[in-house]
């Protein structure tokens, strides 16, 4: 049996998810050392109860904390 564990899901424009947004870079073009730009949102889901698709997205995503008993 697999444990119920949280997984972070990211959503936003594809350019932002691929780190091609201007916010990932300084004015000099160097890495700005940020985890996500302001266009990306995150949410926690239960890895065990959510369905992972071949493209590594989850649909449907069961929110974390998981409502199902362990």
mmCIF file of N, CA, C and O in Angstrom:
data_model
loop_
_atom_site.group_PDB
_atom_site.id
_atom_site.type_symbol
_atom_site.label_atom_id
_atom_site.label_comp_id
_atom_site.label_asym_id
_atom_site.label_seq_id
_atom_site.Cartn_x
_atom_site.Cartn_y
_atom_site.Cartn_z
ATOM 1 N N UNK A 1 0.830 -1.177 0.000
ATOM 2 C CA UNK A 1 0.000 0.000 0.000
ATOM 3 C C UNK A 1 0.882 1.251 0.000
ATOM 4 O O UNK A 1 1.831 1.365 0.749
ATOM 5 N N UNK A 2 0.572 2.195 -0.847
ATOM 6 C CA UNK A 2 1.316 3.441 -0.935
ATOM 7 C C UNK A 2 0.787 4.434 0.087
ATOM 8 O O UNK A 2 -0.404 4.488 0.360
ATOM 9 N N UNK A 3 1.678 5.235 0.630
ATOM 10 C CA UNK A 3 1.279 6.232 1.618
ATOM 11 C C UNK A 3 0.656 7.450 0.952
ATOM 12 O O UNK A 3 0.988 7.791 -0.170
ATOM 13 N N UNK A 4 -0.229 8.086 1.690
ATOM 14 C CA UNK A 4 -0.798 9.350 1.242
ATOM 15 C C UNK A 4 0.238 10.426 1.538
ATOM 16 O O UNK A 4 0.617 10.626 2.691
ATOM 17 N N UNK A 5 0.739 11.078 0.484
ATOM 18 C CA UNK A 5 1.752 12.113 0.634
ATOM 19 C C UNK A 5 1.378 13.311 -0.216
ATOM 20 O O UNK A 5 0.790 13.166 -1.287
ATOM 21 N N UNK A 6 1.745 14.520 0.238
ATOM 22 C CA UNK A 6 1.429 15.703 -0.562
ATOM 23 C C UNK A 6 2.359 15.835 -1.760
ATOM 24 O O UNK A 6 3.519 15.416 -1.719
ATOM 25 N N UNK A 7 1.833 16.395 -2.825
ATOM 26 C CA UNK A 7 2.617 16.736 -4.007
ATOM 27 C C UNK A 7 2.227 18.160 -4.375
ATOM 28 O O UNK A 7 1.067 18.549 -4.238
ATOM 29 N N UNK A 8 3.199 18.963 -4.780
ATOM 30 C CA UNK A 8 2.929 20.344 -5.167
ATOM 31 C C UNK A 8 2.592 20.393 -6.647
ATOM 32 O O UNK A 8 3.337 19.872 -7.479
ATOM 33 N N UNK A 9 1.464 21.012 -6.967
ATOM 34 C CA UNK A 9 1.028 21.176 -8.350
ATOM 35 C C UNK A 9 1.195 22.642 -8.735
ATOM 36 O O UNK A 9 0.858 23.531 -7.967
ATOM 37 N N UNK A 10 1.730 22.875 -9.923
ATOM 38 C CA UNK A 10 1.960 24.228 -10.422
ATOM 39 C C UNK A 10 1.032 24.482 -11.593
ATOM 40 O O UNK A 10 0.850 23.604 -12.446
ATOM 41 N N UNK A 11 0.452 25.677 -11.662
ATOM 42 C CA UNK A 11 -0.366 26.034 -12.821
ATOM 43 C C UNK A 11 -0.093 27.481 -13.198
ATOM 44 O O UNK A 11 0.209 28.323 -12.352
ATOM 45 N N UNK A 12 -0.155 27.739 -14.499
ATOM 46 C CA UNK A 12 0.096 29.076 -15.018
ATOM 47 C C UNK A 12 0.398 28.991 -16.500
ATOM 48 O O UNK A 12 0.349 27.914 -17.102
ATOM 49 N N UNK A 13 0.743 30.109 -17.118
ATOM 50 C CA UNK A 13 1.080 30.115 -18.540
ATOM 51 C C UNK A 13 2.289 29.214 -18.815
ATOM 52 O O UNK A 13 3.205 29.119 -17.993
ATOM 53 N N UNK A 14 2.296 28.554 -19.959
ATOM 54 C CA UNK A 14 3.361 27.607 -20.296
ATOM 55 C C UNK A 14 4.735 28.270 -20.276
ATOM 56 O O UNK A 14 5.711 27.675 -19.834
ATOM 57 N N UNK A 15 4.824 29.526 -20.721
ATOM 58 C CA UNK A 15 6.132 30.198 -20.705
ATOM 59 C C UNK A 15 6.647 30.361 -19.280
ATOM 60 O O UNK A 15 7.852 30.288 -19.044
ATOM 61 N N UNK A 16 5.736 30.559 -18.349
ATOM 62 C CA UNK A 16 6.132 30.701 -16.952
ATOM 63 C C UNK A 16 6.515 29.346 -16.353
ATOM 64 O O UNK A 16 7.487 29.244 -15.601
ATOM 65 N N UNK A 17 5.768 28.301 -16.679
ATOM 66 C CA UNK A 17 6.072 26.970 -16.161
ATOM 67 C C UNK A 17 7.402 26.466 -16.706
ATOM 68 O O UNK A 17 8.099 25.696 -16.045
ATOM 69 N N UNK A 18 7.761 26.916 -17.901
ATOM 70 C CA UNK A 18 9.045 26.525 -18.497
ATOM 71 C C UNK A 18 10.156 27.515 -18.162
ATOM 72 O O UNK A 18 11.233 27.467 -18.741
ATOM 73 N N UNK A 19 9.891 28.407 -17.216
ATOM 74 C CA UNK A 19 10.858 29.394 -16.724
ATOM 75 C C UNK A 19 11.367 30.312 -17.830
ATOM 76 O O UNK A 19 12.521 30.706 -17.861
ATOM 77 N N UNK A 20 10.469 30.687 -18.750
ATOM 78 C CA UNK A 20 10.831 31.582 -19.833
ATOM 79 C C UNK A 20 10.255 32.981 -19.608
ATOM 80 O O UNK A 20 10.285 33.826 -20.495
ATOM 81 N N UNK A 21 9.749 33.248 -18.424
ATOM 82 C CA UNK A 21 9.155 34.531 -18.049
ATOM 83 C C UNK A 21 10.272 35.505 -17.650
ATOM 84 O O UNK A 21 11.295 35.106 -17.087
ATOM 85 N N UNK A 22 10.059 36.786 -17.907
ATOM 86 C CA UNK A 22 11.051 37.818 -17.556
ATOM 87 C C UNK A 22 11.364 37.852 -16.067
ATOM 88 O O UNK A 22 12.465 38.246 -15.672
ATOM 89 N N UNK A 23 10.415 37.441 -15.226
ATOM 90 C CA UNK A 23 10.625 37.499 -13.779
ATOM 91 C C UNK A 23 11.687 36.512 -13.286
ATOM 92 O O UNK A 23 12.155 36.623 -12.154
ATOM 93 N N UNK A 24 12.071 35.561 -14.107
ATOM 94 C CA UNK A 24 13.101 34.609 -13.709
ATOM 95 C C UNK A 24 14.509 35.155 -13.941
ATOM 96 O O UNK A 24 15.497 34.504 -13.605
ATOM 97 N N UNK A 25 14.606 36.354 -14.523
ATOM 98 C CA UNK A 25 15.897 36.920 -14.872
ATOM 99 C C UNK A 25 16.022 38.352 -14.354
ATOM 100 O O UNK A 25 15.041 39.083 -14.259
ATOM 101 N N UNK A 26 17.242 38.752 -14.029
ATOM 102 C CA UNK A 26 17.507 40.128 -13.621
ATOM 103 C C UNK A 26 17.566 41.006 -14.864
ATOM 104 O O UNK A 26 17.537 40.513 -15.994
ATOM 105 N N UNK A 27 17.701 42.315 -14.658
ATOM 106 C CA UNK A 27 17.829 43.246 -15.784
ATOM 107 C C UNK A 27 19.078 42.941 -16.618
ATOM 108 O O UNK A 27 19.143 43.273 -17.792
ATOM 109 N N UNK A 28 20.070 42.306 -16.002
ATOM 110 C CA UNK A 28 21.307 41.944 -16.706
ATOM 111 C C UNK A 28 21.187 40.610 -17.439
ATOM 112 O O UNK A 28 22.150 40.148 -18.040
ATOM 113 N N UNK A 29 20.023 39.958 -17.333
ATOM 114 C CA UNK A 29 19.818 38.668 -17.989
ATOM 115 C C UNK A 29 20.299 37.475 -17.185
ATOM 116 O O UNK A 29 20.283 36.351 -17.668
ATOM 117 N N UNK A 30 20.701 37.714 -15.941
ATOM 118 C CA UNK A 30 21.155 36.625 -15.084
ATOM 119 C C UNK A 30 19.965 35.996 -14.352
ATOM 120 O O UNK A 30 18.904 36.596 -14.235
ATOM 121 N N UNK A 31 20.174 34.795 -13.847
ATOM 122 C CA UNK A 31 19.127 34.092 -13.099
ATOM 123 C C UNK A 31 18.759 34.895 -11.854
ATOM 124 O O UNK A 31 19.629 35.268 -11.069
ATOM 125 N N UNK A 32 17.463 35.157 -11.666
ATOM 126 C CA UNK A 32 16.988 35.931 -10.513
ATOM 127 C C UNK A 32 16.852 35.080 -9.256
ATOM 128 O O UNK A 32 16.509 35.584 -8.194
ATOM 129 N N UNK A 33 17.088 33.782 -9.367
ATOM 130 C CA UNK A 33 17.045 32.867 -8.223
ATOM 131 C C UNK A 33 15.686 32.897 -7.513
ATOM 132 O O UNK A 33 15.608 33.047 -6.302
ATOM 133 N N UNK A 34 14.605 32.766 -8.294
ATOM 134 C CA UNK A 34 13.255 32.674 -7.736
ATOM 135 C C UNK A 34 12.678 31.300 -8.064
ATOM 136 O O UNK A 34 13.001 30.709 -9.092
ATOM 137 N N UNK A 35 11.855 30.768 -7.155
ATOM 138 C CA UNK A 35 11.244 29.459 -7.383
ATOM 139 C C UNK A 35 10.160 29.517 -8.450
ATOM 140 O O UNK A 35 10.093 28.658 -9.319
ATOM 141 N N UNK A 36 9.297 30.531 -8.354
ATOM 142 C CA UNK A 36 8.179 30.689 -9.290
ATOM 143 C C UNK A 36 7.978 32.171 -9.563
ATOM 144 O O UNK A 36 8.205 32.994 -8.687
ATOM 145 N N UNK A 37 7.498 32.476 -10.750
ATOM 146 C CA UNK A 37 7.145 33.865 -11.037
ATOM 147 C C UNK A 37 5.749 34.143 -10.472
ATOM 148 O O UNK A 37 5.056 33.239 -10.011
ATOM 149 N N UNK A 38 5.342 35.395 -10.527
ATOM 150 C CA UNK A 38 4.053 35.777 -9.939
ATOM 151 C C UNK A 38 2.852 35.266 -10.730
ATOM 152 O O UNK A 38 1.724 35.334 -10.254
ATOM 153 N N UNK A 39 3.083 34.724 -11.918
ATOM 154 C CA UNK A 39 1.997 34.215 -12.757
ATOM 155 C C UNK A 39 1.665 32.754 -12.461
ATOM 156 O O UNK A 39 0.692 32.216 -12.974
ATOM 157 N N UNK A 40 2.492 32.101 -11.660
ATOM 158 C CA UNK A 40 2.322 30.680 -11.348
ATOM 159 C C UNK A 40 1.670 30.534 -9.975
ATOM 160 O O UNK A 40 2.068 31.202 -9.023
ATOM 161 N N UNK A 41 0.670 29.670 -9.893
ATOM 162 C CA UNK A 41 0.054 29.359 -8.607
ATOM 163 C C UNK A 41 0.406 27.923 -8.232
ATOM 164 O O UNK A 41 0.683 27.087 -9.093
ATOM 165 N N UNK A 42 0.417 27.650 -6.945
ATOM 166 C CA UNK A 42 0.712 26.303 -6.467
ATOM 167 C C UNK A 42 -0.419 25.825 -5.569
ATOM 168 O O UNK A 42 -1.124 26.629 -4.956
ATOM 169 N N UNK A 43 -0.591 24.527 -5.522
ATOM 170 C CA UNK A 43 -1.537 23.908 -4.595
ATOM 171 C C UNK A 43 -0.999 22.547 -4.209
ATOM 172 O O UNK A 43 -0.179 21.967 -4.922
ATOM 173 N N UNK A 44 -1.417 22.062 -3.070
ATOM 174 C CA UNK A 44 -1.008 20.743 -2.594
ATOM 175 C C UNK A 44 -2.125 19.743 -2.882
ATOM 176 O O UNK A 44 -3.299 20.060 -2.712
ATOM 177 N N UNK A 45 -1.732 18.552 -3.324
ATOM 178 C CA UNK A 45 -2.693 17.478 -3.587
ATOM 179 C C UNK A 45 -2.137 16.184 -3.005
ATOM 180 O O UNK A 45 -0.934 16.082 -2.729
ATOM 181 N N UNK A 46 -3.000 15.208 -2.817
ATOM 182 C CA UNK A 46 -2.581 13.892 -2.337
ATOM 183 C C UNK A 46 -2.098 13.068 -3.535
ATOM 184 O O UNK A 46 -2.848 12.839 -4.484
ATOM 185 N N UNK A 47 -0.836 12.651 -3.497
ATOM 186 C CA UNK A 47 -0.263 11.883 -4.604
ATOM 187 C C UNK A 47 -0.978 10.543 -4.775
ATOM 188 O O UNK A 47 -1.213 10.089 -5.890
ATOM 189 N N UNK A 48 -1.354 9.904 -3.686
ATOM 190 C CA UNK A 48 -1.982 8.580 -3.745
ATOM 191 C C UNK A 48 -3.392 8.633 -4.324
ATOM 192 O O UNK A 48 -3.783 7.758 -5.099
ATOM 193 N N UNK A 49 -4.162 9.646 -3.974
ATOM 194 C CA UNK A 49 -5.569 9.699 -4.368
ATOM 195 C C UNK A 49 -5.811 10.452 -5.682
ATOM 196 O O UNK A 49 -6.895 10.356 -6.250
ATOM 197 N N UNK A 50 -4.805 11.196 -6.150
ATOM 198 C CA UNK A 50 -4.940 11.935 -7.403
ATOM 199 C C UNK A 50 -4.457 11.066 -8.561
ATOM 200 O O UNK A 50 -3.610 10.203 -8.379
ATOM 201 N N UNK A 51 -5.013 11.303 -9.738
ATOM 202 C CA UNK A 51 -4.648 10.525 -10.913
ATOM 203 C C UNK A 51 -3.567 11.262 -11.699
ATOM 204 O O UNK A 51 -3.795 12.366 -12.201
ATOM 205 N N UNK A 52 -2.375 10.638 -11.788
ATOM 206 C CA UNK A 52 -1.284 11.249 -12.542
ATOM 207 C C UNK A 52 -1.384 10.816 -13.999
ATOM 208 O O UNK A 52 -1.458 9.636 -14.309
ATOM 209 N N UNK A 53 -1.389 11.792 -14.891
ATOM 210 C CA UNK A 53 -1.488 11.544 -16.323
ATOM 211 C C UNK A 53 -0.092 11.387 -16.929
ATOM 212 O O UNK A 53 0.903 11.741 -16.295
ATOM 213 N N UNK A 54 0.001 10.841 -18.145
ATOM 214 C CA UNK A 54 1.317 10.632 -18.770
ATOM 215 C C UNK A 54 2.160 11.905 -18.894
ATOM 216 O O UNK A 54 3.385 11.837 -18.882
ATOM 217 N N UNK A 55 1.526 13.068 -18.991
ATOM 218 C CA UNK A 55 2.297 14.314 -19.117
ATOM 219 C C UNK A 55 2.687 14.894 -17.756
ATOM 220 O O UNK A 55 3.094 16.044 -17.641
ATOM 221 N N UNK A 56 2.570 14.082 -16.709
ATOM 222 C CA UNK A 56 2.953 14.417 -15.339
ATOM 223 C C UNK A 56 2.052 15.478 -14.698
ATOM 224 O O UNK A 56 2.433 16.138 -13.743
ATOM 225 N N UNK A 57 0.834 15.651 -15.229
ATOM 226 C CA UNK A 57 -0.159 16.494 -14.579
ATOM 227 C C UNK A 57 -1.095 15.576 -13.796
ATOM 228 O O UNK A 57 -1.061 14.359 -13.968
ATOM 229 N N UNK A 58 -1.907 16.156 -12.937
ATOM 230 C CA UNK A 58 -2.829 15.367 -12.123
ATOM 231 C C UNK A 58 -4.255 15.789 -12.420
ATOM 232 O O UNK A 58 -4.578 16.970 -12.351
ATOM 233 N N UNK A 59 -5.115 14.824 -12.754
ATOM 234 C CA UNK A 59 -6.522 15.123 -13.025
ATOM 235 C C UNK A 59 -7.348 13.875 -12.748
ATOM 236 O O UNK A 59 -7.157 12.876 -13.432
ATOM 237 N N UNK A 60 -8.231 13.865 -11.816
ATOM 238 C CA UNK A 60 -8.485 14.965 -10.881
ATOM 239 C C UNK A 60 -7.440 14.991 -9.776
ATOM 240 O O UNK A 60 -6.799 13.975 -9.502
ATOM 241 N N UNK A 61 -7.302 16.134 -9.156
ATOM 242 C CA UNK A 61 -6.379 16.302 -8.038
ATOM 243 C C UNK A 61 -7.183 16.358 -6.747
ATOM 244 O O UNK A 61 -8.098 17.152 -6.614
ATOM 245 N N UNK A 62 -6.853 15.489 -5.810
ATOM 246 C CA UNK A 62 -7.511 15.470 -4.497
ATOM 247 C C UNK A 62 -6.712 16.388 -3.575
ATOM 248 O O UNK A 62 -5.521 16.164 -3.365
ATOM 249 N N UNK A 63 -7.338 17.446 -3.048
ATOM 250 C CA UNK A 63 -6.615 18.423 -2.224
ATOM 251 C C UNK A 63 -5.948 17.798 -0.998
ATOM 252 O O UNK A 63 -6.414 16.783 -0.481
ATOM 253 N N UNK A 64 -4.867 18.426 -0.568
ATOM 254 C CA UNK A 64 -4.172 18.039 0.650
ATOM 255 C C UNK A 64 -4.547 19.023 1.748
ATOM 256 O O UNK A 64 -4.639 20.204 1.457
ATOM 257 N N UNK A 65 -4.808 18.625 2.958
ATOM 258 C CA UNK A 65 -4.672 17.271 3.472
ATOM 259 C C UNK A 65 -5.749 16.347 2.912
ATOM 260 O O UNK A 65 -6.889 16.759 2.701
ATOM 261 N N UNK A 66 -5.347 15.133 2.678
ATOM 262 C CA UNK A 66 -6.216 14.132 2.065
ATOM 263 C C UNK A 66 -7.422 13.827 2.953
ATOM 264 O O UNK A 66 -7.279 13.594 4.147
ATOM 265 N N UNK A 67 -8.613 13.836 2.360
ATOM 266 C CA UNK A 67 -9.826 13.544 3.148
ATOM 267 C C UNK A 67 -10.040 12.045 3.379
ATOM 268 O O UNK A 67 -10.911 11.677 4.152
ATOM 269 N N UNK A 68 -9.248 11.204 2.727
ATOM 270 C CA UNK A 68 -9.414 9.757 2.849
ATOM 271 C C UNK A 68 -8.551 9.205 3.979
ATOM 272 O O UNK A 68 -7.437 9.679 4.202
ATOM 273 N N UNK A 69 -9.038 8.196 4.680
ATOM 274 C CA UNK A 69 -8.252 7.609 5.766
ATOM 275 C C UNK A 69 -7.001 6.934 5.227
ATOM 276 O O UNK A 69 -6.983 6.415 4.121
ATOM 277 N N UNK A 70 -5.948 6.974 5.994
ATOM 278 C CA UNK A 70 -4.661 6.361 5.592
ATOM 279 C C UNK A 70 -4.722 4.864 5.623
ATOM 280 O O UNK A 70 -5.487 4.240 6.253
#
